[in-house]
Short mmCIF file of C-alpha atoms and ligand atoms in Angstrom, two decimals:
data_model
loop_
_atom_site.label_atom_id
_atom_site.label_comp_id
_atom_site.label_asym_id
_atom_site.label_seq_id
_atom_site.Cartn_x
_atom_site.Cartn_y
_atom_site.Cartn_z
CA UNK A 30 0.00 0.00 0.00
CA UNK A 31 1.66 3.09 -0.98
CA UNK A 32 0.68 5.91 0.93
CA UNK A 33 1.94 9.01 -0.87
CA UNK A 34 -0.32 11.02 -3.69
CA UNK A 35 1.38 11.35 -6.84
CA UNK A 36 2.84 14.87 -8.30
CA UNK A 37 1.46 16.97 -10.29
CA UNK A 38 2.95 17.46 -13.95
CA UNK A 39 4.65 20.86 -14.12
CA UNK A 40 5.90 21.33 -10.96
CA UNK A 41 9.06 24.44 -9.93
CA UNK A 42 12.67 23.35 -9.07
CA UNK A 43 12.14 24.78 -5.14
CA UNK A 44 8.76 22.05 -4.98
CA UNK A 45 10.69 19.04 -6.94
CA UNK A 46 13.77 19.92 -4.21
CA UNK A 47 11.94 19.08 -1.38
CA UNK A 48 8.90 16.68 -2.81
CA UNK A 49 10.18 14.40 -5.04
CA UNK A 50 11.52 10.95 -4.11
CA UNK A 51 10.28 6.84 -3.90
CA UNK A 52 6.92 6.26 -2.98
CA UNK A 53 5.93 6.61 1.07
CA UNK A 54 5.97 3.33 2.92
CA UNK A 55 3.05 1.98 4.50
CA UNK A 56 3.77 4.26 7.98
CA UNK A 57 3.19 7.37 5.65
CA UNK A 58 6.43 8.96 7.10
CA UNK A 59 6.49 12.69 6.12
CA UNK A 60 10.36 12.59 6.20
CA UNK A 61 11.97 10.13 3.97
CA UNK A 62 12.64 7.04 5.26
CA UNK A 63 16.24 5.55 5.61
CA UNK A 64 16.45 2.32 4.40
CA UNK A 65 19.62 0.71 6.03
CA UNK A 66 19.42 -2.69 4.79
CA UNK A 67 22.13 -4.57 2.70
CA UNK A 68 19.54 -6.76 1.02
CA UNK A 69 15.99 -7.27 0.64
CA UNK A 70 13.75 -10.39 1.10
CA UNK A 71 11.86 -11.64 -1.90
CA UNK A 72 8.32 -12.56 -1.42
CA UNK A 73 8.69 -15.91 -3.30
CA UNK A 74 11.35 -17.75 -5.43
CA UNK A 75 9.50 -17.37 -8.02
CA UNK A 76 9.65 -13.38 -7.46
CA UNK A 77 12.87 -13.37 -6.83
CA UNK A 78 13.86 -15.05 -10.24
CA UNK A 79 11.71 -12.83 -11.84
CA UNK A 80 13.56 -9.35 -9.90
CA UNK A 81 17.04 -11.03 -10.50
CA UNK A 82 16.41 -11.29 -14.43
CA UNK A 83 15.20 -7.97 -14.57
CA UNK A 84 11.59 -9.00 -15.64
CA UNK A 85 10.27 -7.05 -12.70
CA UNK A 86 10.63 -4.42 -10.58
CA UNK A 87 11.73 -4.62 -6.78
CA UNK A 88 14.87 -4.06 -4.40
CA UNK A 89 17.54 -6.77 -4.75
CA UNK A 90 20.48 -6.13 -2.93
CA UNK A 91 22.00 -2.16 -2.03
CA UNK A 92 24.92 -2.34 -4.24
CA UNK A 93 22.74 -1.46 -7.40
CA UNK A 94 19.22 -0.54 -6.04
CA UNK A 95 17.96 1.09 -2.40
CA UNK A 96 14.90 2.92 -2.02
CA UNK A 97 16.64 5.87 -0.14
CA UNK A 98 19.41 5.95 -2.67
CA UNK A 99 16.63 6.01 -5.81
CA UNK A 100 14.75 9.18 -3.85
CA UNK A 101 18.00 10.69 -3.87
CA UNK A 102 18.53 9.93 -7.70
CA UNK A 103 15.10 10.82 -8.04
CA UNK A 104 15.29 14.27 -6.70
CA UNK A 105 18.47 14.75 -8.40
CA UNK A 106 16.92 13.47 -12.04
CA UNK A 107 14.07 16.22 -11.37
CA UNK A 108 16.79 19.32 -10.57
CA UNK A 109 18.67 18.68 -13.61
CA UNK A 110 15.97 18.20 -15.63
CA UNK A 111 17.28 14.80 -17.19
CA UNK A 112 15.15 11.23 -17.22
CA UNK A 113 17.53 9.63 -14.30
CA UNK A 114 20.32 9.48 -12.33
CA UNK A 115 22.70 7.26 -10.58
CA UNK A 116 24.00 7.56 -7.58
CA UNK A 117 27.69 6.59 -6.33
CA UNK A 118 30.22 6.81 -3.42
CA UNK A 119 32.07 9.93 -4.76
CA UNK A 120 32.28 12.59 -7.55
CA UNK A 121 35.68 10.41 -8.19
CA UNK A 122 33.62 7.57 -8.96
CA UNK A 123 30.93 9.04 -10.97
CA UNK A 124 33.53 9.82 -13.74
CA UNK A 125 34.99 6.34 -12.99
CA UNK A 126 31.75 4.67 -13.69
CA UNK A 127 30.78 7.08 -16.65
CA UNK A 128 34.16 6.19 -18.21
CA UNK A 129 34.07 2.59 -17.63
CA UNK A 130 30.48 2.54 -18.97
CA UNK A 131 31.74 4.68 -22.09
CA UNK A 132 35.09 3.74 -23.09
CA UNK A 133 37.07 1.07 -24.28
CA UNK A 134 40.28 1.13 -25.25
CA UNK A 135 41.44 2.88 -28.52
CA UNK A 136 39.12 5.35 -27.73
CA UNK A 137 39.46 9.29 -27.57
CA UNK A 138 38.56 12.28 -24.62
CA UNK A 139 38.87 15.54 -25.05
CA UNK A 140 39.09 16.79 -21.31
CA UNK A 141 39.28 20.69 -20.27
CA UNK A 142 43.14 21.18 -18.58
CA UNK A 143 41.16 22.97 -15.98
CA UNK A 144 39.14 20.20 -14.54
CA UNK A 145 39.67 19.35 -11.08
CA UNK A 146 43.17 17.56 -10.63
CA UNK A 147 41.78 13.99 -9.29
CA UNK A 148 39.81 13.95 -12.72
CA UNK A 149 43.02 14.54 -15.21
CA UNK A 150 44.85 12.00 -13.09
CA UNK A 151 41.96 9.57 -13.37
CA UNK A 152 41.33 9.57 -17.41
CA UNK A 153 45.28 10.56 -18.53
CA UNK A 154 46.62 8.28 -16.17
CA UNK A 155 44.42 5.47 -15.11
CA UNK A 156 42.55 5.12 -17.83
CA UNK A 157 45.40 6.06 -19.83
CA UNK A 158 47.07 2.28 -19.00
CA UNK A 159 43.30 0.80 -20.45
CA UNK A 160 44.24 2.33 -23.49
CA UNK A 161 42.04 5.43 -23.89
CA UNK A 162 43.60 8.51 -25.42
CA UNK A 163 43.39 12.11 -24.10
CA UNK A 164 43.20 15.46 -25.01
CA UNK A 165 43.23 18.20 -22.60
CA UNK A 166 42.37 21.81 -23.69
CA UNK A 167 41.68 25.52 -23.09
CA UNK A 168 38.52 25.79 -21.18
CA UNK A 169 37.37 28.56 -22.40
CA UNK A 170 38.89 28.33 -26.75
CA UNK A 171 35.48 26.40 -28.49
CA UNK A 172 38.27 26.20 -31.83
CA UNK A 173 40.51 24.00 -29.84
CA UNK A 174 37.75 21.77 -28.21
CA UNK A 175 36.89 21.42 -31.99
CA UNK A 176 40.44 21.32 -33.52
CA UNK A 177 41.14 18.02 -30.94
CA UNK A 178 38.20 16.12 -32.00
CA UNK A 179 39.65 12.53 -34.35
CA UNK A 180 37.29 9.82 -35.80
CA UNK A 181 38.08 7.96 -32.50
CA UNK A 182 36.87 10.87 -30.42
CA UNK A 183 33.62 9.63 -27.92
CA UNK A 184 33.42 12.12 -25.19
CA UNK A 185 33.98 15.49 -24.12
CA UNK A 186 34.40 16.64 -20.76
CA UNK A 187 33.95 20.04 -19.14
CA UNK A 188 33.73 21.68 -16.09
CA UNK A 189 32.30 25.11 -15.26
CA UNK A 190 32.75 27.13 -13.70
CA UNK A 191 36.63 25.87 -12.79
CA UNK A 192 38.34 25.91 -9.42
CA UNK A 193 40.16 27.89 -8.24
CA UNK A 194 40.39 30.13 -11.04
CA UNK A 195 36.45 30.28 -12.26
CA UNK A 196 36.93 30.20 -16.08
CA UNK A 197 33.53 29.44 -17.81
CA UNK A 198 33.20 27.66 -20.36
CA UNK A 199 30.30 27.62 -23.58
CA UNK A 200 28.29 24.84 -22.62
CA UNK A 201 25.76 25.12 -25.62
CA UNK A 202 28.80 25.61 -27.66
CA UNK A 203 30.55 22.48 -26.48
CA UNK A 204 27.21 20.51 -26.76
CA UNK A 205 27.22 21.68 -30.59
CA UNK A 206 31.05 19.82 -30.94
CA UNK A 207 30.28 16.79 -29.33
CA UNK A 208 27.21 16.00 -31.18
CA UNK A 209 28.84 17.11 -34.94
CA UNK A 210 31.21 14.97 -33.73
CA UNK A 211 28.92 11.66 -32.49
CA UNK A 212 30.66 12.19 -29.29
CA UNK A 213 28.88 12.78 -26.08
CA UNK A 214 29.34 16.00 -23.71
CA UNK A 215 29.71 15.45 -19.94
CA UNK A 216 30.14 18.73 -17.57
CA UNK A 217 30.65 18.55 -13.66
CA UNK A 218 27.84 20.61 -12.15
CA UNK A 219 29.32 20.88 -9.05
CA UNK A 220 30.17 24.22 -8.31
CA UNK A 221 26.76 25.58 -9.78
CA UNK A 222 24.89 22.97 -8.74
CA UNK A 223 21.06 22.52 -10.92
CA UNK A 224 20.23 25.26 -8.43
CA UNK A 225 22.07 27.54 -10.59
CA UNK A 226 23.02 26.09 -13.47
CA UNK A 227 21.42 22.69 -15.87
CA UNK A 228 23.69 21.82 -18.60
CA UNK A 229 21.07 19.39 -19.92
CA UNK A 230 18.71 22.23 -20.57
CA UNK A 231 21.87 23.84 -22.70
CA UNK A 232 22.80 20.12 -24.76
CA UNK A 233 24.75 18.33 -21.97
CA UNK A 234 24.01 14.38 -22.53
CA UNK A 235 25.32 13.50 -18.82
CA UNK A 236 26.14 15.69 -15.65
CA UNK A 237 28.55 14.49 -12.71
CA UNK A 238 28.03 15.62 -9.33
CA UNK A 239 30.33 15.40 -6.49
CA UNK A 240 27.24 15.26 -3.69
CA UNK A 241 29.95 16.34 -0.99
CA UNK A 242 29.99 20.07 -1.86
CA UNK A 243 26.81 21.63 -2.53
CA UNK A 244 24.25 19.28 -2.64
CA UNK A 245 25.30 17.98 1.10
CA UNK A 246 25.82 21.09 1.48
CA UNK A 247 27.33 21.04 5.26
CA UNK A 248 30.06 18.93 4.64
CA UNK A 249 28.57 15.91 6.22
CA UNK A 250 29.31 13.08 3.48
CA UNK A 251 31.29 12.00 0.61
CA UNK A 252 29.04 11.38 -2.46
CA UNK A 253 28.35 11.84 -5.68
CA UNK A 254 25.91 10.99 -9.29
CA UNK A 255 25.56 10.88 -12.87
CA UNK A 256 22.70 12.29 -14.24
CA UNK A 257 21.33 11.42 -17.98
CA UNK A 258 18.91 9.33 -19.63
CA UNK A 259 17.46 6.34 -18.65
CA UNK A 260 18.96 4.40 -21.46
CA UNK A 261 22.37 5.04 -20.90
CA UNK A 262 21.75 4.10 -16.97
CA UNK A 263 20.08 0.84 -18.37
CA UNK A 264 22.56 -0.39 -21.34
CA UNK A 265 25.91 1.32 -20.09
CA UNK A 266 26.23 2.31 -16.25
CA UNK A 267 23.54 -0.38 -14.54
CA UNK A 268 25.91 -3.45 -15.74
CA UNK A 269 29.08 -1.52 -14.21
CA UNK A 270 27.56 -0.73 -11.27
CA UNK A 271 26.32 -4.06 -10.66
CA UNK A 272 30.08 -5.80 -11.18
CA UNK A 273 32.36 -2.78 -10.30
CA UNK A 274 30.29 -1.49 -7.10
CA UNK A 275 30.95 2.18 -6.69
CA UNK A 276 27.76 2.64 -4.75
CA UNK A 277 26.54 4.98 -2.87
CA UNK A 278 25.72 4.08 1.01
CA UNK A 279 22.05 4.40 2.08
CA UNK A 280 22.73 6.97 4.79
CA UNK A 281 25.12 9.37 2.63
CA UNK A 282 22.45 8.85 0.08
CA UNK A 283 19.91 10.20 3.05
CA UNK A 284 21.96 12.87 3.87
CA UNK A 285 22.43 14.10 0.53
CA UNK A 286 18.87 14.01 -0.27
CA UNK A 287 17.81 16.31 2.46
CA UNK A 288 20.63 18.45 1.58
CA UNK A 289 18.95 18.82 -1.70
CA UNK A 290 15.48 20.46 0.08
CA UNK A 291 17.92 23.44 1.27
CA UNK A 292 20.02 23.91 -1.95
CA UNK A 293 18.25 26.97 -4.08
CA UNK A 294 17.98 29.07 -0.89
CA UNK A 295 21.57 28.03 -0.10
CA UNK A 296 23.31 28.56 -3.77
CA UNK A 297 21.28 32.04 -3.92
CA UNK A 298 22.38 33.20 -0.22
CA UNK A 299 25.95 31.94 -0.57
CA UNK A 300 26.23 33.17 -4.35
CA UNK A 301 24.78 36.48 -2.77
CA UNK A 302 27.51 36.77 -0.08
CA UNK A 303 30.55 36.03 -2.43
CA UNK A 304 29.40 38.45 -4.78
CA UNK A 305 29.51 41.09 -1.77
CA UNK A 306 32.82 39.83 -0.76
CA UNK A 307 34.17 40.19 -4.16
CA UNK A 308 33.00 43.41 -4.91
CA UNK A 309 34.93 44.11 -1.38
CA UNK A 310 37.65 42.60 -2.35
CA UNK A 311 38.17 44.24 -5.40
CA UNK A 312 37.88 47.57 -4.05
CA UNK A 313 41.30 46.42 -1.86
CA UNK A 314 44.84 48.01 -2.04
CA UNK A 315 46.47 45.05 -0.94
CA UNK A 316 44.37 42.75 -3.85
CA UNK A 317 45.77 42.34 -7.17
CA UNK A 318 43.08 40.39 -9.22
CA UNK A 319 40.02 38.77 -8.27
CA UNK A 320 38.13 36.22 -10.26
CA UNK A 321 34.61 35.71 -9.93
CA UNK A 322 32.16 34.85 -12.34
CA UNK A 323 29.72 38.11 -10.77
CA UNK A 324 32.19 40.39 -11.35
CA UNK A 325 32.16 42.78 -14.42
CA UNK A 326 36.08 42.12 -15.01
CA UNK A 327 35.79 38.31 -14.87
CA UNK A 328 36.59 37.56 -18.95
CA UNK A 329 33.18 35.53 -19.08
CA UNK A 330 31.14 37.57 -16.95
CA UNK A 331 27.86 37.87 -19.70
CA UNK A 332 28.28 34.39 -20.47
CA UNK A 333 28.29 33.02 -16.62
CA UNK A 334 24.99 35.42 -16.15
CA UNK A 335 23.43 33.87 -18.92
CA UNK A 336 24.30 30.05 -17.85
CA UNK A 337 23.94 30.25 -14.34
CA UNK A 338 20.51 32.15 -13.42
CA UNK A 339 22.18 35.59 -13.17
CA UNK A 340 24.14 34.76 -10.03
CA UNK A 341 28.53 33.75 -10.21
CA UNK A 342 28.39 31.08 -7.55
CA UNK A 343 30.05 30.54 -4.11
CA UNK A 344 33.38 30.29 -5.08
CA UNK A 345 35.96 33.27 -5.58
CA UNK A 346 40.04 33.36 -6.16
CA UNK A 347 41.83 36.35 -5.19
CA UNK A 348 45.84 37.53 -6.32
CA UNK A 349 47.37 39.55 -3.13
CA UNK A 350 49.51 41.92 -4.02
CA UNK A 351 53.25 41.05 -3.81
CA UNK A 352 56.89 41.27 -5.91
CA UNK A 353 57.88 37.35 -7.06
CA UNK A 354 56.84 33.83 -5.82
CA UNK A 355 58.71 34.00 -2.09
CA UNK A 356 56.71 37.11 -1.22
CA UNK A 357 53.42 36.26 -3.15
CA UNK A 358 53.66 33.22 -1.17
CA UNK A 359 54.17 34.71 2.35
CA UNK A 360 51.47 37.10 1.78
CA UNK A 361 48.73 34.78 1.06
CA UNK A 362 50.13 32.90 4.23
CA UNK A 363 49.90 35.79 5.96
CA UNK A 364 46.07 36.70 5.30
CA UNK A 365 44.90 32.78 5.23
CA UNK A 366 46.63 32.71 8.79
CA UNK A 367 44.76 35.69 10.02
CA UNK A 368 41.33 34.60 9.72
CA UNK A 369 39.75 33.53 12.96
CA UNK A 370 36.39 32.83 11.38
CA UNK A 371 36.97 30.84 8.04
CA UNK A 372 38.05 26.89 8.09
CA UNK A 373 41.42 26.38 6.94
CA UNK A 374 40.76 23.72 4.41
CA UNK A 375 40.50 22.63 0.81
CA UNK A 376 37.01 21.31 0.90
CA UNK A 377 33.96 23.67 -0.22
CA UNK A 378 29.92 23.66 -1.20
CA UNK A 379 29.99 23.47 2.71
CA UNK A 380 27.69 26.75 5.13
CA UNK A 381 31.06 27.14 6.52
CA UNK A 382 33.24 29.31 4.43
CA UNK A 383 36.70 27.82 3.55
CA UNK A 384 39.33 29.17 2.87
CA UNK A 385 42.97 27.71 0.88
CA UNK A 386 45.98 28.11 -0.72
CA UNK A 387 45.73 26.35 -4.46
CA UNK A 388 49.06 26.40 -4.93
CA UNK A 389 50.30 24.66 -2.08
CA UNK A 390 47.23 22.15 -1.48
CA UNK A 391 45.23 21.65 -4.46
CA UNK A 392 47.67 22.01 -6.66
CA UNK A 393 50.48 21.29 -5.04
CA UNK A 394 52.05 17.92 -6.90
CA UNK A 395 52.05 20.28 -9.97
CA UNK A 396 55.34 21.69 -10.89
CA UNK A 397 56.30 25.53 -10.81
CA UNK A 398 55.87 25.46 -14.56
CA UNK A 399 52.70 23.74 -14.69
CA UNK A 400 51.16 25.98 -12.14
CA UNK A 401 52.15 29.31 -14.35
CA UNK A 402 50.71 27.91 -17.31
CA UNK A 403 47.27 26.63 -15.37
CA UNK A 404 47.66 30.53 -13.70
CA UNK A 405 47.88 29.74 -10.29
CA UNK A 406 50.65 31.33 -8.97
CA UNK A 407 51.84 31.57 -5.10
CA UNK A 408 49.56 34.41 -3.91
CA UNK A 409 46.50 33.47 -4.80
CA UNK A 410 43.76 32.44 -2.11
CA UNK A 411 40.85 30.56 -2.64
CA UNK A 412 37.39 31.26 -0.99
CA UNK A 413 34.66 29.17 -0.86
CA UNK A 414 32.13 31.47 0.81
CA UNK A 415 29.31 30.46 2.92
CA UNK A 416 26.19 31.73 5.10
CA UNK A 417 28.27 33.67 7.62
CA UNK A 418 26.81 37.33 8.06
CA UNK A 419 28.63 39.34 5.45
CA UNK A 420 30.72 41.63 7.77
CA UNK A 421 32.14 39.19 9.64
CA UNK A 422 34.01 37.52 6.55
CA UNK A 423 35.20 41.27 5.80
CA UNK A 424 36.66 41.62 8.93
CA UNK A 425 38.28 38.13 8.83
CA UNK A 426 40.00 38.91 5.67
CA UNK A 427 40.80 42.55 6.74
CA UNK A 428 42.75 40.90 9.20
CA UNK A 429 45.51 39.85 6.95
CA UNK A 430 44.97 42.14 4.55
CA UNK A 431 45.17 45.49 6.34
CA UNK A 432 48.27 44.23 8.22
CA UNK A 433 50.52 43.28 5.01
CA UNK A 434 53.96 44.75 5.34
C1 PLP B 2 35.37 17.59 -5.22
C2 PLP B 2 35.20 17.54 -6.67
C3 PLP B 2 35.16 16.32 -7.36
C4 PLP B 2 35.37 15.00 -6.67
O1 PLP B 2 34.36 14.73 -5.78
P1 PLP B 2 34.56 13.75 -4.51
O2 PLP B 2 33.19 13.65 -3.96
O3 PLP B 2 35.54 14.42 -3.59
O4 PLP B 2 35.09 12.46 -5.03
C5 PLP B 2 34.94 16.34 -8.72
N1 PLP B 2 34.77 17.50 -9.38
C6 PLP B 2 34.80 18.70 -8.76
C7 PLP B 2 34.60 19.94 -9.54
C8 PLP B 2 35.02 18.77 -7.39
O5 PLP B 2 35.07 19.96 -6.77
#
């Protein structure tokens, strides 16, 4: 007996966030349930035949199917706008399971070199050895996304806007490549989240999330999904998931999906304060450059409006002002050491505001060379803001700032 009333067609983003998901059980609980059960019991051996050769529907066993993890997928399907979504145990292993469910060997990717570092080490390298070929380009030069493309070529990858830096990229654009080519586009949503930002809506054929940063939102759990249709989660990613395991835990799955019922209000009021802190920041003699996507000066500033509902995100770089590496380096020390307020870390998408040094953390196992060329030299800090009151994240960076030799 299910005991939830189905939705209505038609339905917002900020009703979908906190409505959709599996059917009730027969309690009627208002709050999802959590279903923390390895396994489920089959009415029958008959049934269970049936359910194991996929002739039916019904819950098996939690690597591949759990009612709390399918809400979560659900929910997630609905915000992006595409027919499904599967969920796994990281953002890392979202890409690994798209591209072991895409690739084979003698195959081609044309990556952005601005993608998060874990993701260039996971298709150049790893899958790299498998025999898949890469390409990794300018984020934001469409020509050379095109001019990389060979008969071999099967996806492209994107990421947008990019940390720490922020470039955006054409996602309508790259959507356009990938298709002339019979290739398909994937872009990591995670630092707009479908809050801000739903590459399906602009050509995308899958999205990876890492569920960690914004849609946990308080840095609970380590998560993460692929959104697309429901074919390519039937014919490519179900059979991988069901022999490689990458699965998503029940609880994390839990978490994440009440994070979800908080995340337009969150992206809007955290978007809201790192546009004010920018605009702060900006205005500071002790600041070289800042890059934010909000900001007037950032190179792609129309085109972030336009992709991401008119607001730059959460996350903002700033250059302090200094003479060489040594002192660039010092600097940012000086003002990341200041703050009494903001969590020292790398992580982000969390109500907490971090705060980080790329250069040293992030992007540390880079060499000097590789970091001038990616642009991330030794003063630059990293921000990810969060729902602090405004003045008080002014004050913590004044800290530093207005005490710089
Ligand atoms: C954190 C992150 C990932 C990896 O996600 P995990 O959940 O840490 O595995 C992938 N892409 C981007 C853009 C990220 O910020």
């Amino acid at each position: 007996m299910a005991a939830s009333k189905p939705l209505p067609e038609g339905l917002q983003l900020q009703t979908l966030a906190v409505r959709e998901a599996e059917a009730k059980s027969q309690f009627g609980e208002n709050s999802e349930a959590l279903y923390l059960t390895s396994s489920f019991v089959q009415p029958d051996a008959a049934t269970a035949a049936r359910r194991f050769a996929g002739e039916e529907d019904g819950y098996i066993y939690s690597r591949f199917t759990n009612p709390t993890v399918a809400s979560m997928e659900q929910r997630l399907a609905a915000l992006e706008g595409t027919e499904a979504c599967m969920g796994t145990s990281s953002g890392m292993s979202a890409i690994l399971l798209m591209c072991m469910g895409l690739l084979k060997a003698g195959d081609h990717v044309v990556c952005s070199q601005s993608v998060f570092g874990s993701t260039i080490k996971l298709i150049a390298g790893e899958f790299g050895k498998f025999g898949v070929e890469s390409t990794f380009v300018s984020q934001t030069d469409v020509a050379a996304w095109q001019a990389a493309i060979k008969p071999n070529t099967k996806l492209l990858f994107a990421e947008t806007p990019t940390n720490p830096l922020t470039e955006v990229c054409d996602i309508a654009a790259l959507a356009d490549v990938a298709h002339k080519a019979g290739a398909w586009l994937a872009v990591d949503n995670c630092f707009c989240s479908p809050a801000l930002q739903q590459p399906a809506k602009l050509g995308a054929d899958l999205i990876i999330h890492s569920g960690t940063k914004y849609l946990d939102g308080q840095g609970r759990v380590v998560a993460g999904a692929i959104c697309c249709s429901q074919q390519l989660i039937d014919e490519r990613f179900m059979p991988v998931m069901r022999s490689a395991g990458m699965s998503l835990s029940p609880f994390n799955a839990w978490v994440v999906l009440k994070g979800l019922e908080t995340l337009s209000i969150r992206m809007k009021a955290q978007s809201e304060n790192a546009m004010a802190l920018a605009t702060w920041l900006e205005a500071h003699p002790q600041v070289a450059r800042v890059y934010y996507p909000g900001l007037k000066s950032h190179p792609q500033h129309d085109l972030a409006l336009r992709q991401q509902s008119g607001l730059g995100g959460a996350v903002l770089s700033f250059d302090v002002k200094a003479q060489g590496p040594e002192q660039s380096r010092q600097k940012a020390f000086h003002v990341i050491d200041h703050t009494q307020v903001m969590s020292i870390t790398a992580n982000l998408g969390d109500t907490k505001t971090t705060i980080t040094h790329p250069a040293s953390t992030s992007h540390g196992r880079l060499t000097e060379v590789q970091r001038q060329a990616a642009g991330i030299g030794q003063g630059l800090i990293r921000v990810a803001v969060g729902l602090e009151h405004i003045d008080d994240l002014k004050v913590d960076l004044a800290r530093g700032l207005d005490t710089l030799a």
